[in-house]
Tab-separated table of C-alpha atoms in Angstrom:
chain	number	residue	atom	x	y	z
A	1	UNK	CA	0.000	0.000	0.000
A	2	UNK	CA	1.132	3.540	-0.648
A	3	UNK	CA	2.603	5.446	2.297
A	4	UNK	CA	1.978	8.965	3.448
A	5	UNK	CA	3.923	11.570	1.453
A	6	UNK	CA	6.307	13.453	3.737
A	7	UNK	CA	6.092	16.510	1.477
A	8	UNK	CA	2.293	16.692	1.759
A	9	UNK	CA	2.405	15.932	5.470
A	10	UNK	CA	4.866	18.683	6.406
A	11	UNK	CA	3.410	21.154	3.926
A	12	UNK	CA	0.072	20.613	5.651
A	13	UNK	CA	1.718	21.104	9.046
A	14	UNK	CA	3.492	24.345	8.031
A	15	UNK	CA	0.329	25.696	6.390
A	16	UNK	CA	-1.746	25.062	9.506
A	17	UNK	CA	0.963	26.268	11.869
A	18	UNK	CA	0.875	29.649	10.099
A	19	UNK	CA	-2.927	29.490	10.126
A	20	UNK	CA	-2.816	28.815	13.881
A	21	UNK	CA	-0.395	31.714	14.479
A	22	UNK	CA	-2.733	34.073	12.595
A	23	UNK	CA	-5.573	32.935	14.845
A	24	UNK	CA	-3.483	33.583	17.960
A	25	UNK	CA	-2.521	37.070	16.775
A	26	UNK	CA	-6.136	37.994	15.992
A	27	UNK	CA	-7.422	36.494	19.256
A	28	UNK	CA	-4.644	38.041	21.369
A	29	UNK	CA	-5.097	41.493	19.844
A	30	UNK	CA	-8.870	41.367	20.288
A	31	UNK	CA	-8.603	40.222	23.931
A	32	UNK	CA	-6.045	42.955	24.645
A	33	UNK	CA	-8.411	45.593	23.281
A	34	UNK	CA	-11.283	44.018	25.252
A	35	UNK	CA	-9.607	44.018	28.686
A	36	UNK	CA	-6.814	46.600	28.509
A	37	UNK	CA	-7.509	50.121	29.750
A	38	UNK	CA	-5.859	51.732	26.705
A	39	UNK	CA	-7.820	49.461	24.390
A	40	UNK	CA	-11.084	50.392	26.101
A	41	UNK	CA	-10.285	54.067	25.586
A	42	UNK	CA	-9.791	53.372	21.873
A	43	UNK	CA	-13.179	51.643	21.710
A	44	UNK	CA	-15.011	54.257	23.708
A	45	UNK	CA	-13.614	57.038	21.524
A	46	UNK	CA	-15.590	55.724	18.540
A	47	UNK	CA	-19.223	56.379	17.713
A	48	UNK	CA	-20.922	53.029	18.308
A	49	UNK	CA	-24.704	53.048	18.308
A	50	UNK	CA	-25.146	49.771	20.220
A	51	UNK	CA	-22.170	48.153	21.923
A	52	UNK	CA	-18.590	49.390	21.601
A	53	UNK	CA	-17.374	45.808	21.941
A	54	UNK	CA	-19.391	44.178	19.169
A	55	UNK	CA	-16.572	44.357	16.600
A	56	UNK	CA	-14.046	43.085	19.167
A	57	UNK	CA	-16.313	40.156	20.041
A	58	UNK	CA	-16.509	39.264	16.348
A	59	UNK	CA	-12.695	39.344	16.143
A	60	UNK	CA	-12.464	37.087	19.204
A	61	UNK	CA	-14.832	34.587	17.554
A	62	UNK	CA	-12.908	34.716	14.255
A	63	UNK	CA	-9.524	34.345	15.987
A	64	UNK	CA	-10.767	31.426	18.082
A	65	UNK	CA	-12.174	29.637	15.032
A	66	UNK	CA	-8.963	30.079	13.031
A	67	UNK	CA	-6.861	28.917	15.993
A	68	UNK	CA	-8.970	25.780	16.506
A	69	UNK	CA	-8.882	24.904	12.815
A	70	UNK	CA	-5.117	25.460	12.686
A	71	UNK	CA	-4.638	23.232	15.737
A	72	UNK	CA	-6.750	20.477	14.193
A	73	UNK	CA	-4.810	20.703	10.951
A	74	UNK	CA	-1.398	20.613	12.665
A	75	UNK	CA	-2.265	17.701	14.932
A	76	UNK	CA	-4.018	15.859	12.136
A	77	UNK	CA	-0.943	16.156	9.908
A	78	UNK	CA	1.686	15.184	12.500
A	79	UNK	CA	-0.324	12.415	14.169
A	80	UNK	CA	-1.790	11.316	10.831
A	81	UNK	CA	-5.252	11.443	12.378
A	82	UNK	CA	-8.021	11.103	9.830
A	83	UNK	CA	-10.606	12.320	12.346
A	84	UNK	CA	-8.780	15.622	12.968
A	85	UNK	CA	-8.120	16.100	9.259
A	86	UNK	CA	-11.783	15.509	8.484
A	87	UNK	CA	-12.868	18.014	11.152
A	88	UNK	CA	-10.406	20.531	9.724
A	89	UNK	CA	-11.687	19.910	6.197
A	90	UNK	CA	-15.350	20.315	7.203
A	91	UNK	CA	-14.668	23.468	9.250
A	92	UNK	CA	-12.651	25.092	6.487
A	93	UNK	CA	-15.234	24.100	3.876
A	94	UNK	CA	-18.012	25.729	5.929
A	95	UNK	CA	-15.998	28.962	6.182
A	96	UNK	CA	-15.382	28.861	2.432
A	97	UNK	CA	-19.082	28.369	1.696
A	98	UNK	CA	-19.977	31.274	3.993
A	99	UNK	CA	-17.492	33.495	2.156
A	100	UNK	CA	-18.923	32.484	-1.216
A	101	UNK	CA	-22.461	33.189	0.036
A	102	UNK	CA	-21.360	36.593	1.348
A	103	UNK	CA	-19.709	37.355	-1.995
A	104	UNK	CA	-22.848	36.434	-3.937
A	105	UNK	CA	-24.987	38.601	-1.647
A	106	UNK	CA	-22.515	41.473	-1.965
A	107	UNK	CA	-22.613	41.276	-5.773
A	108	UNK	CA	-26.415	40.989	-5.750
A	109	UNK	CA	-26.935	44.035	-3.551
A	110	UNK	CA	-24.218	46.200	-5.096
A	111	UNK	CA	-26.747	48.152	-7.154
A	112	UNK	CA	-28.938	48.552	-4.062
A	113	UNK	CA	-25.979	49.922	-2.099
A	114	UNK	CA	-25.386	52.528	-4.818
A	115	UNK	CA	-29.051	53.531	-4.680
A	116	UNK	CA	-28.917	53.817	-0.886
A	117	UNK	CA	-25.745	55.913	-1.152
A	118	UNK	CA	-27.434	58.275	-3.604
A	119	UNK	CA	-30.496	58.595	-1.357
A	120	UNK	CA	-28.352	59.222	1.732
A	121	UNK	CA	-26.272	61.869	-0.015
A	122	UNK	CA	-29.416	63.550	-1.372
A	123	UNK	CA	-30.884	63.700	2.145
A	124	UNK	CA	-27.651	65.161	3.552
A	125	UNK	CA	-27.839	68.081	1.111
A	126	UNK	CA	-30.411	69.618	3.472
A	127	UNK	CA	-27.785	69.699	6.220
A	128	UNK	CA	-25.548	71.971	4.137
A	129	UNK	CA	-28.112	74.755	4.236
A	130	UNK	CA	-29.121	74.071	7.852
A	131	UNK	CA	-28.038	75.838	11.041
A	132	UNK	CA	-28.514	73.213	13.760
A	133	UNK	CA	-25.781	71.320	15.638
A	134	UNK	CA	-26.098	68.260	13.426
A	135	UNK	CA	-25.908	70.449	10.319
A	136	UNK	CA	-22.822	72.278	11.598
A	137	UNK	CA	-21.036	69.012	12.391
A	138	UNK	CA	-21.777	67.699	8.899
A	139	UNK	CA	-20.680	70.979	7.318
A	140	UNK	CA	-17.361	70.819	9.151
A	141	UNK	CA	-16.736	67.271	7.907
A	142	UNK	CA	-17.602	68.232	4.336
A	143	UNK	CA	-15.326	71.281	4.434
A	144	UNK	CA	-12.397	69.000	5.291
A	145	UNK	CA	-13.448	66.585	2.545
A	146	UNK	CA	-13.689	69.405	-0.020
A	147	UNK	CA	-10.218	70.708	0.812
A	148	UNK	CA	-8.677	67.246	0.538
A	149	UNK	CA	-10.391	66.047	-2.653
A	150	UNK	CA	-10.853	69.396	-4.427
A	151	UNK	CA	-14.619	69.243	-4.872
A	152	UNK	CA	-17.565	71.414	-3.838
A	153	UNK	CA	-21.010	70.461	-2.558
A	154	UNK	CA	-22.484	66.994	-2.703
A	155	UNK	CA	-24.586	66.594	-5.841
A	156	UNK	CA	-25.247	70.009	-7.394
A	157	UNK	CA	-21.921	71.675	-6.633
A	158	UNK	CA	-21.639	74.926	-4.690
A	159	UNK	CA	-25.418	75.471	-4.923
A	160	UNK	CA	-25.903	72.715	-2.319
A	161	UNK	CA	-24.597	75.082	0.375
A	162	UNK	CA	-27.515	77.482	-0.088
A	163	UNK	CA	-27.340	80.530	2.182
A	164	UNK	CA	-24.342	79.002	4.005
A	165	UNK	CA	-22.090	79.165	0.952
A	166	UNK	CA	-20.245	82.413	1.725
A	167	UNK	CA	-19.197	81.350	5.216
A	168	UNK	CA	-18.035	77.932	3.940
A	169	UNK	CA	-16.692	78.963	0.547
A	170	UNK	CA	-13.011	78.847	1.504
A	171	UNK	CA	-12.866	75.043	1.307
A	172	UNK	CA	-14.430	75.204	-2.175
A	173	UNK	CA	-12.166	77.877	-3.641
A	174	UNK	CA	-9.621	77.014	-6.329
A	175	UNK	CA	-5.996	78.031	-5.708
A	176	UNK	CA	-5.740	79.307	-9.285
A	177	UNK	CA	-8.318	81.225	-11.283
A	178	UNK	CA	-6.977	79.658	-14.506
A	179	UNK	CA	-7.951	76.149	-13.428
A	180	UNK	CA	-10.338	74.737	-16.052
A	181	UNK	CA	-12.046	72.505	-13.477
A	182	UNK	CA	-13.379	75.546	-11.616
A	183	UNK	CA	-16.310	77.909	-12.162
A	184	UNK	CA	-17.511	81.251	-10.809
A	185	UNK	CA	-20.257	81.077	-8.173
A	186	UNK	CA	-21.432	84.096	-6.168
A	187	UNK	CA	-18.174	85.894	-6.868
A	188	UNK	CA	-15.975	82.968	-5.853
A	189	UNK	CA	-13.831	80.756	-8.101
A	190	UNK	CA	-14.846	77.287	-6.872
A	191	UNK	CA	-14.472	73.654	-7.886
A	192	UNK	CA	-17.132	72.603	-10.359
A	193	UNK	CA	-17.153	68.885	-9.539
A	194	UNK	CA	-19.462	67.782	-6.684
A	195	UNK	CA	-18.071	65.475	-4.000
A	196	UNK	CA	-20.425	62.560	-4.647
A	197	UNK	CA	-18.149	61.310	-7.457
A	198	UNK	CA	-15.217	61.048	-5.040
A	199	UNK	CA	-17.409	59.347	-2.448
A	200	UNK	CA	-18.439	56.757	-5.035
A	201	UNK	CA	-14.797	56.239	-6.028
A	202	UNK	CA	-13.818	55.635	-2.406
A	203	UNK	CA	-16.678	53.157	-1.907
A	204	UNK	CA	-15.775	51.332	-5.144
A	205	UNK	CA	-12.086	51.228	-4.181
A	206	UNK	CA	-12.796	49.712	-0.772
A	207	UNK	CA	-15.198	47.244	-2.367
A	208	UNK	CA	-12.434	46.090	-4.739
A	209	UNK	CA	-9.978	45.766	-1.835
A	210	UNK	CA	-12.438	43.590	0.085
A	211	UNK	CA	-13.030	41.453	-3.021
A	212	UNK	CA	-9.261	41.071	-3.518
A	213	UNK	CA	-8.714	39.994	0.104
A	214	UNK	CA	-11.629	37.565	-0.170
A	215	UNK	CA	-10.173	35.956	-3.321
A	216	UNK	CA	-6.790	35.652	-1.597
A	217	UNK	CA	-8.380	33.934	1.401
A	218	UNK	CA	-10.342	31.621	-0.884
A	219	UNK	CA	-7.111	30.573	-2.639
A	220	UNK	CA	-5.431	29.823	0.713
A	221	UNK	CA	-8.472	27.928	1.973
A	222	UNK	CA	-8.731	25.845	-1.207
A	223	UNK	CA	-5.033	24.979	-0.797
A	224	UNK	CA	-5.726	23.881	2.776
A	225	UNK	CA	-8.687	21.775	1.637
A	226	UNK	CA	-6.554	20.066	-1.035
A	227	UNK	CA	-3.691	19.350	1.391
A	228	UNK	CA	-6.025	17.955	4.051
A	229	UNK	CA	-8.002	15.735	1.655
A	230	UNK	CA	-4.873	14.376	-0.073
A	231	UNK	CA	-3.324	13.564	3.308
A	232	UNK	CA	-6.629	12.092	4.535
A	233	UNK	CA	-6.769	9.752	1.515
A	234	UNK	CA	-3.100	8.770	1.836
A	235	UNK	CA	-3.549	7.858	5.498
A	236	UNK	CA	-6.593	5.776	4.618
A	237	UNK	CA	-4.685	3.859	1.947
A	238	UNK	CA	-1.736	2.910	4.209
């Protein structure tokens, strides 16, 4: 009968050892943030509507799962345990299927997310001409955005600012009057392009980054599935 390939066996061990280390790093970092005083200050500084620890709890769950799977894979490879290898294979396959399902849902609702973004931006236009605390906070954030990305307004350009334009015009003004991307508005030389185009670019860029990371993880997981199943079959044929 054919023996167990040492190359497959130790490749499986190294793969899962790295997988296990990643789980430990994620779990350790999440626990540190959860219990450490400095970490709690970081969490409490954010604007969380429900629980400031919800994202940390998710990281703890993810780190624990990765660590357990890595442990099963390492032990299954070294001890040549078919049971551990099978548990590793099933666990990794479930994670892979969940990722695929999430990817399909993300692709399905991409057009809906663009529609929601457009509706949200359209609603926030009212805040630019408002005078309340919420409006002022939003106006401050948009001024910083306009200065950084060289745009003005949200959808309709400088007109979105309404009566508040003059007091917020500085962030919209072009450094040079000869710039072809700028127009005159109420005596000011301002950027013609509204900021919604940059917002959409940022959203699209992050979406592509997430997709790229997901494909990378899928490739690693498929490699782990192949290693574990090949080793599982070799052990069974000894």
